[in-house]
XYZ file of C-alpha atoms in Angstrom:
479
model
C 0.000 0.000 0.000
C 1.251 3.478 -0.816
C -0.061 6.830 0.344
C 1.152 10.194 -0.881
C 0.281 13.884 -1.023
C -0.875 15.431 -4.290
C -0.439 19.195 -4.145
C -1.566 21.090 -1.059
C -5.171 19.915 -0.821
C -5.277 16.353 -2.092
C -4.340 12.950 -0.651
C -3.905 9.726 -2.600
C -3.720 6.094 -1.547
C -3.077 2.910 -3.554
C -4.481 -0.401 -2.314
C -3.882 -4.027 -3.296
C -7.068 -5.944 -4.076
C -5.351 -9.287 -4.535
C -3.413 -10.623 -7.487
C -2.435 -7.826 -9.836
C -5.546 -5.768 -9.113
C -5.064 -2.387 -7.476
C -7.324 0.421 -6.334
C -6.286 4.070 -6.312
C -8.218 6.749 -4.424
C -7.556 10.446 -4.116
C -9.496 13.147 -2.325
C -9.247 16.763 -3.370
C -11.197 19.741 -2.059
C -14.455 18.791 -3.757
C -14.066 15.310 -5.259
C -13.198 11.708 -4.452
C -11.554 9.970 -7.404
C -11.593 6.169 -7.586
C -9.524 4.284 -10.157
C -9.499 0.507 -10.598
C -9.373 -1.965 -13.479
C -12.765 -0.772 -14.744
C -11.609 2.825 -15.070
C -12.007 6.140 -13.273
C -15.054 7.297 -11.290
C -15.514 10.566 -9.429
C -17.868 11.332 -6.560
C -18.505 14.887 -5.326
C -17.410 15.155 -1.708
C -20.849 16.559 -0.858
C -22.449 13.282 -2.015
C -20.259 10.995 0.109
C -22.309 9.623 3.006
C -19.932 7.141 4.643
C -16.635 5.281 4.310
C -15.416 2.493 6.508
C -12.881 -0.313 6.554
C -14.159 -3.525 8.155
C -13.239 -7.186 7.778
C -10.694 -6.346 5.070
C -13.369 -4.512 3.039
C -13.535 -0.873 2.033
C -17.182 0.289 1.841
C -18.238 3.596 0.274
C -21.861 4.778 0.566
C -22.801 7.790 -1.521
C -25.795 9.629 -2.969
C -25.791 9.071 -6.720
C -27.633 11.601 -8.850
C -28.776 9.962 -12.100
C -30.775 13.073 -13.086
C -31.461 16.635 -11.951
C -34.605 15.489 -10.154
C -33.546 12.230 -8.488
C -31.068 10.878 -5.958
C -30.522 7.252 -4.994
C -28.213 5.439 -2.616
C -25.261 3.588 -4.133
C -22.735 1.391 -2.289
C -19.314 0.259 -3.510
C -17.478 -2.543 -1.716
C -13.831 -3.440 -2.352
C -12.145 -6.590 -0.941
C -8.708 -5.652 0.367
C -5.672 -7.894 0.559
C -4.441 -8.517 4.120
C -2.147 -5.657 5.120
C 0.164 -4.924 8.008
C -1.051 -2.795 10.927
C 0.964 0.349 10.049
C -0.421 0.349 6.526
C -3.950 -0.082 7.833
C -3.366 3.013 9.956
C -2.511 4.884 6.775
C -5.811 3.781 5.256
C -7.728 4.900 8.330
C -6.026 8.284 8.116
C -7.091 8.587 4.482
C -10.690 7.732 5.406
C -10.525 10.421 8.081
C -9.345 12.932 5.486
C -12.299 12.025 3.257
C -14.752 12.586 6.113
C -13.190 15.948 6.867
C -13.921 17.140 3.341
C -17.242 15.346 2.876
C -18.691 16.752 6.125
C -17.017 20.136 6.080
C -18.747 22.259 8.755
C -21.369 19.599 9.470
C -21.918 17.160 12.321
C -21.483 13.453 11.696
C -24.197 10.996 12.702
C -26.825 13.504 13.765
C -29.443 12.268 16.226
C -32.950 12.993 14.943
C -36.501 12.774 16.191
C -38.563 12.321 13.018
C -42.243 13.321 12.993
C -44.105 12.038 9.936
C -47.466 13.569 9.041
C -49.062 11.118 6.571
C -51.879 13.580 5.814
C -49.675 16.485 4.660
C -50.513 18.087 1.323
C -51.548 15.567 -1.328
C -50.395 12.662 0.868
C -47.449 10.361 0.298
C -45.275 11.377 3.253
C -44.708 7.786 4.386
C -43.702 6.719 0.875
C -41.291 9.634 0.510
C -39.783 8.917 3.900
C -39.256 5.201 3.271
C -38.143 5.448 -0.368
C -36.317 8.782 -0.625
C -35.066 9.905 2.773
C -34.586 6.906 5.073
C -31.999 5.030 2.919
C -29.757 8.111 2.846
C -30.050 8.700 6.605
C -29.244 5.074 7.349
C -26.226 5.175 5.044
C -25.007 8.272 6.907
C -25.368 6.299 10.171
C -27.761 8.823 11.677
C -29.584 7.862 14.869
C -33.325 8.028 14.172
C -36.397 7.885 16.379
C -39.521 7.954 14.226
C -43.095 8.881 15.192
C -46.086 8.845 12.830
C -48.559 11.599 13.722
C -52.248 10.836 13.894
C -53.878 14.252 14.307
C -53.284 17.986 14.184
C -51.532 19.509 17.187
C -49.897 16.217 18.156
C -46.403 17.380 17.188
C -46.622 20.347 19.559
C -47.580 18.119 22.484
C -44.824 15.598 21.733
C -42.090 18.233 21.429
C -43.231 19.975 24.592
C -42.334 16.863 26.619
C -39.190 15.446 24.952
C -35.715 15.201 26.471
C -33.865 17.796 24.400
C -30.498 16.229 25.264
C -31.361 13.133 23.200
C -31.544 14.867 19.798
C -29.611 17.216 17.568
C -32.608 17.900 15.324
C -36.352 17.439 15.194
C -37.251 16.597 11.619
C -40.686 17.248 10.139
C -41.552 14.841 7.341
C -44.542 16.884 6.303
C -45.647 20.254 5.037
C -44.865 23.538 6.784
C -47.664 23.042 9.316
C -45.751 20.426 11.297
C -42.685 22.712 11.365
C -44.962 25.372 12.904
C -46.096 22.870 15.536
C -42.516 21.862 16.369
C -41.379 25.447 16.948
C -44.417 26.065 19.139
C -43.844 22.868 21.092
C -40.355 24.101 21.915
C -41.712 27.588 22.677
C -44.265 26.244 25.178
C -41.661 24.541 27.322
C -40.646 26.106 30.645
C -37.055 25.960 29.325
C -38.058 27.412 25.934
C -35.007 29.671 25.639
C -32.607 26.760 25.939
C -34.763 24.317 23.953
C -34.974 26.662 20.968
C -31.208 27.206 21.124
C -30.418 23.533 21.659
C -32.583 21.789 19.026
C -32.379 22.554 15.299
C -35.545 22.000 13.268
C -35.239 20.362 9.844
C -37.718 19.504 7.080
C -38.367 16.666 4.623
C -40.852 18.279 2.171
C -44.109 16.355 1.823
C -46.702 19.145 1.742
C -48.165 21.558 -0.787
C -45.913 24.591 -0.349
C -42.823 23.148 1.390
C -41.472 26.652 1.988
C -39.062 25.708 4.765
C -37.282 23.125 2.609
C -37.157 25.482 -0.377
C -35.476 28.165 1.731
C -33.065 25.996 3.702
C -32.155 23.399 1.056
C -33.181 24.943 -2.260
C -35.501 22.050 -3.095
C -38.986 20.654 -2.625
C -37.784 17.071 -3.283
C -37.453 14.748 -0.297
C -34.172 13.026 -1.261
C -32.366 16.297 -1.997
C -33.582 17.728 1.319
C -32.390 14.604 3.149
C -28.894 14.961 1.695
C -28.853 18.660 2.633
C -29.821 17.789 6.222
C -27.051 15.174 6.431
C -24.485 17.682 5.174
C -26.121 20.831 6.567
C -25.067 23.176 9.339
C -26.909 24.597 12.328
C -28.132 28.107 11.509
C -29.762 30.766 13.670
C -33.306 31.771 12.726
C -35.396 34.754 13.779
C -38.735 33.814 15.296
C -41.786 36.041 15.619
C -44.018 36.285 18.694
C -47.703 36.560 17.803
C -50.228 37.759 20.388
C -53.933 37.429 19.687
C -56.501 37.675 22.441
C -54.884 36.111 25.523
C -52.745 33.770 23.430
C -49.033 34.014 22.573
C -47.344 31.720 20.073
C -44.476 31.865 17.571
C -44.236 32.083 13.794
C -41.228 30.981 11.736
C -42.444 31.592 8.188
C -45.134 34.193 7.432
C -48.305 35.994 8.414
C -50.918 37.092 5.902
C -54.343 38.673 5.574
C -56.115 39.215 2.284
C -55.515 37.614 -1.079
C -52.671 35.250 -0.099
C -54.362 34.061 3.098
C -57.624 33.379 1.273
C -55.837 31.674 -1.618
C -54.119 29.370 0.854
C -56.737 28.632 3.497
C -59.736 29.099 1.216
C -58.600 26.358 -1.173
C -58.382 23.424 1.237
C -60.867 21.581 -0.979
C -58.257 21.670 -3.755
C -55.388 19.998 -1.832
C -55.286 17.267 -4.465
C -53.849 19.892 -6.834
C -50.702 20.338 -4.710
C -49.058 23.761 -4.976
C -51.163 24.694 -8.034
C -54.134 25.372 -5.771
C -52.481 28.605 -4.544
C -52.208 29.995 -8.075
C -55.848 29.120 -8.810
C -56.981 30.843 -5.607
C -54.946 33.989 -6.314
C -56.256 34.327 -9.868
C -59.859 33.979 -8.674
C -59.409 36.882 -6.247
C -57.478 39.045 -8.684
C -60.419 39.125 -11.062
C -62.778 40.034 -8.220
C -60.556 43.011 -7.257
C -61.081 42.139 -3.617
C -59.987 44.607 -0.933
C -59.570 43.971 2.799
C -59.911 47.165 4.876
C -57.735 47.181 7.988
C -55.830 49.400 10.401
C -52.113 48.698 10.282
C -49.545 50.027 12.780
C -45.916 49.235 11.989
C -42.510 49.713 13.634
C -40.591 50.469 10.439
C -36.817 49.900 10.371
C -35.909 50.267 6.663
C -38.421 51.682 4.197
C -36.433 52.565 1.068
C -35.898 49.715 -1.406
C -32.347 50.841 -2.212
C -31.451 50.752 1.475
C -33.042 47.315 1.793
C -30.901 46.037 -1.083
C -27.755 47.404 0.556
C -28.727 45.839 3.883
C -29.340 42.470 2.231
C -26.039 42.498 0.329
C -24.010 43.303 3.433
C -25.719 40.848 5.789
C -25.820 37.963 3.296
C -22.066 38.199 2.715
C -21.412 38.373 6.455
C -23.562 35.329 7.159
C -21.752 33.043 4.725
C -18.534 33.641 6.666
C -19.984 32.786 10.080
C -19.344 29.522 11.906
C -21.965 27.238 13.441
C -23.843 29.273 16.077
C -23.660 28.680 19.783
C -26.596 28.768 22.166
C -28.497 32.058 22.050
C -27.501 33.156 25.538
C -29.044 30.042 27.047
C -26.854 28.049 29.421
C -27.238 24.505 30.703
C -28.877 25.911 33.828
C -31.187 28.276 31.954
C -34.838 27.335 32.449
C -36.458 30.533 31.221
C -39.336 30.594 28.778
C -39.757 32.870 25.772
C -38.086 36.295 25.917
C -40.213 39.158 27.258
C -42.262 41.169 24.781
C -40.653 44.513 24.052
C -43.893 46.087 22.797
C -46.475 44.317 24.943
C -49.452 42.459 23.489
C -52.256 43.266 21.096
C -54.412 44.155 24.108
C -52.068 46.929 25.268
C -52.061 50.540 24.112
C -50.351 51.094 20.773
C -46.622 51.706 21.382
C -45.244 55.154 20.674
C -43.461 55.708 17.393
C -45.435 53.177 15.381
C -46.751 54.326 12.010
C -50.552 53.836 12.023
C -52.253 53.774 8.617
C -55.920 53.102 7.870
C -55.969 51.016 4.695
C -59.229 51.008 2.732
C -58.070 49.266 -0.430
C -55.376 46.862 0.687
C -55.546 43.649 -1.313
C -52.686 41.797 0.252
C -50.913 42.085 3.605
C -48.018 39.650 3.638
C -45.228 39.547 6.221
C -42.400 37.056 5.758
C -39.510 35.636 7.748
C -38.235 33.503 4.852
C -37.848 34.183 1.130
C -39.716 31.349 -0.621
C -43.330 30.714 0.286
C -43.539 27.822 -2.195
C -41.345 26.547 -5.065
C -40.733 29.419 -7.534
C -42.562 31.827 -5.184
C -39.781 34.082 -3.861
C -42.117 36.681 -2.361
C -39.494 38.077 0.038
C -36.174 38.138 -1.851
C -34.538 40.408 0.751
C -35.383 38.086 3.654
C -32.484 36.953 5.841
C -32.499 34.145 8.377
C -31.396 36.235 11.357
C -31.154 39.940 10.592
C -33.691 40.854 13.278
C -36.287 42.103 10.784
C -39.486 40.874 9.184
C -40.111 41.675 5.520
C -43.491 43.323 4.905
C -45.222 43.466 1.527
C -48.456 45.400 0.983
C -50.326 45.670 -2.325
C -53.578 47.450 -3.135
C -56.489 45.258 -4.157
C -58.025 47.609 -6.724
C -55.418 47.010 -9.444
C -56.778 46.025 -12.828
C -56.784 42.243 -13.435
C -54.085 42.658 -16.096
C -51.741 44.624 -13.791
C -52.425 42.300 -10.876
C -51.752 39.204 -12.989
C -48.467 40.644 -14.271
C -47.560 41.424 -10.678
C -48.218 37.808 -9.724
C -46.029 36.415 -12.499
C -43.230 38.852 -11.614
C -42.634 36.805 -8.443
C -41.344 33.898 -10.504
C -39.326 36.118 -12.846
C -37.539 37.894 -9.987
C -38.977 41.343 -10.788
C -41.515 41.436 -7.951
C -39.369 43.405 -5.484
C -38.849 46.357 -7.845
C -42.465 46.538 -9.039
C -43.891 50.014 -8.409
C -47.129 48.531 -7.020
C -45.253 46.601 -4.312
C -44.484 48.374 -1.042
C -41.616 46.488 0.598
C -40.358 47.339 4.102
C -38.087 45.889 6.763
C -39.921 46.042 10.096
C -39.471 44.786 13.660
C -43.090 44.773 14.882
C -46.662 45.518 13.819
C -50.319 45.344 14.797
C -53.090 44.684 12.298
C -56.824 45.131 12.909
C -59.217 43.876 10.191
C -62.338 45.973 9.590
C -65.736 45.793 7.844
C -65.811 41.998 7.742
C -67.349 39.589 10.250
C -65.214 36.632 9.230
C -62.283 35.946 6.967
C -58.891 34.306 6.754
C -55.718 35.095 8.653
C -52.823 32.740 7.990
C -49.862 32.240 10.351
C -47.279 29.880 8.798
C -50.109 28.548 6.629
C -52.301 27.776 9.663
C -55.665 29.488 10.155
C -56.152 31.630 13.261
C -59.235 33.630 14.364
C -60.145 36.649 12.245
C -59.213 39.111 14.975
C -56.555 41.776 15.595
C -53.093 40.434 16.286
C -49.659 41.851 17.044
C -46.212 40.579 16.036
C -42.646 41.310 17.095
C -39.407 39.654 16.100
C -36.772 37.936 18.254
C -33.420 37.872 16.506
C -31.730 34.464 16.365
C -34.117 32.825 18.839
C -34.505 29.580 16.868
C -32.250 27.029 15.178
C -32.595 25.171 11.886
C -30.370 22.979 9.738
C -29.600 24.734 6.471
C -27.475 23.774 3.489
C -25.016 26.688 3.624
C -26.008 28.949 6.515
C -28.135 31.233 4.312
C -31.407 30.976 2.398
C -31.148 29.218 -0.967
C -32.905 32.093 -2.741
C -31.839 34.870 -5.072
C -31.784 38.243 -3.345
C -33.211 41.413 -4.894
C -31.531 42.500 -8.113
C -28.776 44.993 -7.308
């Protein structure tokens, strides 16, 4: 056996397979190269799940990608000729070098509590878990505890009682609704501050919108999300406190009233259509020119679009250079709940300095904490995972159907942010009071809440998620 350095970043090792057969492997910054009698094969380091030497066999598990839309597990096994102990040590060192590059910045063998919601979106969560995700997790030697949910709200109750020391991540195999329940289960705990800092939430997309997976992993496909979770890094995430009536809970994704909320919650009968049901619902309301009168008070932080672009560019570049976050001020002895509310609740007097506007013709109130709300729906291109701001979009509802339709399609083309009909602001808190309507739809993370006034304020870096690169996988606003 021979092992040598190739340049500054690559290692190479040559193994005897018996007889005259040999195996050569080299690992560079991004690629594992394997050369034997059948020729040369390369595997991206990102796709390598596991290597081990056992019983004179070298085993390589990796995620093969036969097409742009599919991933499948492949395993190569090589029988090694008996070698002396020092040479075996050289092989083990090479395997260690491969792991260092394959899992750069990521934890090996994550421990996960998996919550599967078989009723998410169009169904099929169990099939996607068993066929697409589970084989990859097993190959990566992750420790998995799996629960199949039976009813809504069950995830919150389970998470509220778990031993947070047992897991590195709680994984939702579902739509975004189960992610919402997980965050709120952690938030309800008496040690919420530490629980939210200790446990990272992750997502195998099995719903209609799958926004969390689109933002964190750049995909709505279960296998690609699974690979991103295996190789991903812990990332801080802003969470939003919502107060409505006497209730306080948290939001990780979005809050909406008007066209988007109605197109989401008012199309439950069309779940069989998957994500297409949102587009159908929006188009129906565009042609009705629906307006949703409300009083809106906002704590504005950045109002000019040019300033928002500059803020995004600076913070996005800073975030890519950051290491894995530590606990958010929560120590092992910390048993505190959620942080105190800086601006009180919706039942308190309106805080000073908030901009109160009575909107008569608002068609869409949409506040986001992530960029994508569904595949190809980058409604909040300037959103950042932990900049301490929410992104608020307001659009009048009396636009002509032609203008409103063009506005809708500009989301997919990337021109939505700069559209003159879109008011885009960075804010830290707001209160919204619907008027002139007895009942309607308010959506928090895609979940329906009572049609009543509510107040929101952001908590910078309160939560944790597993992301692919430490930033959202979305294009920012055009500079």
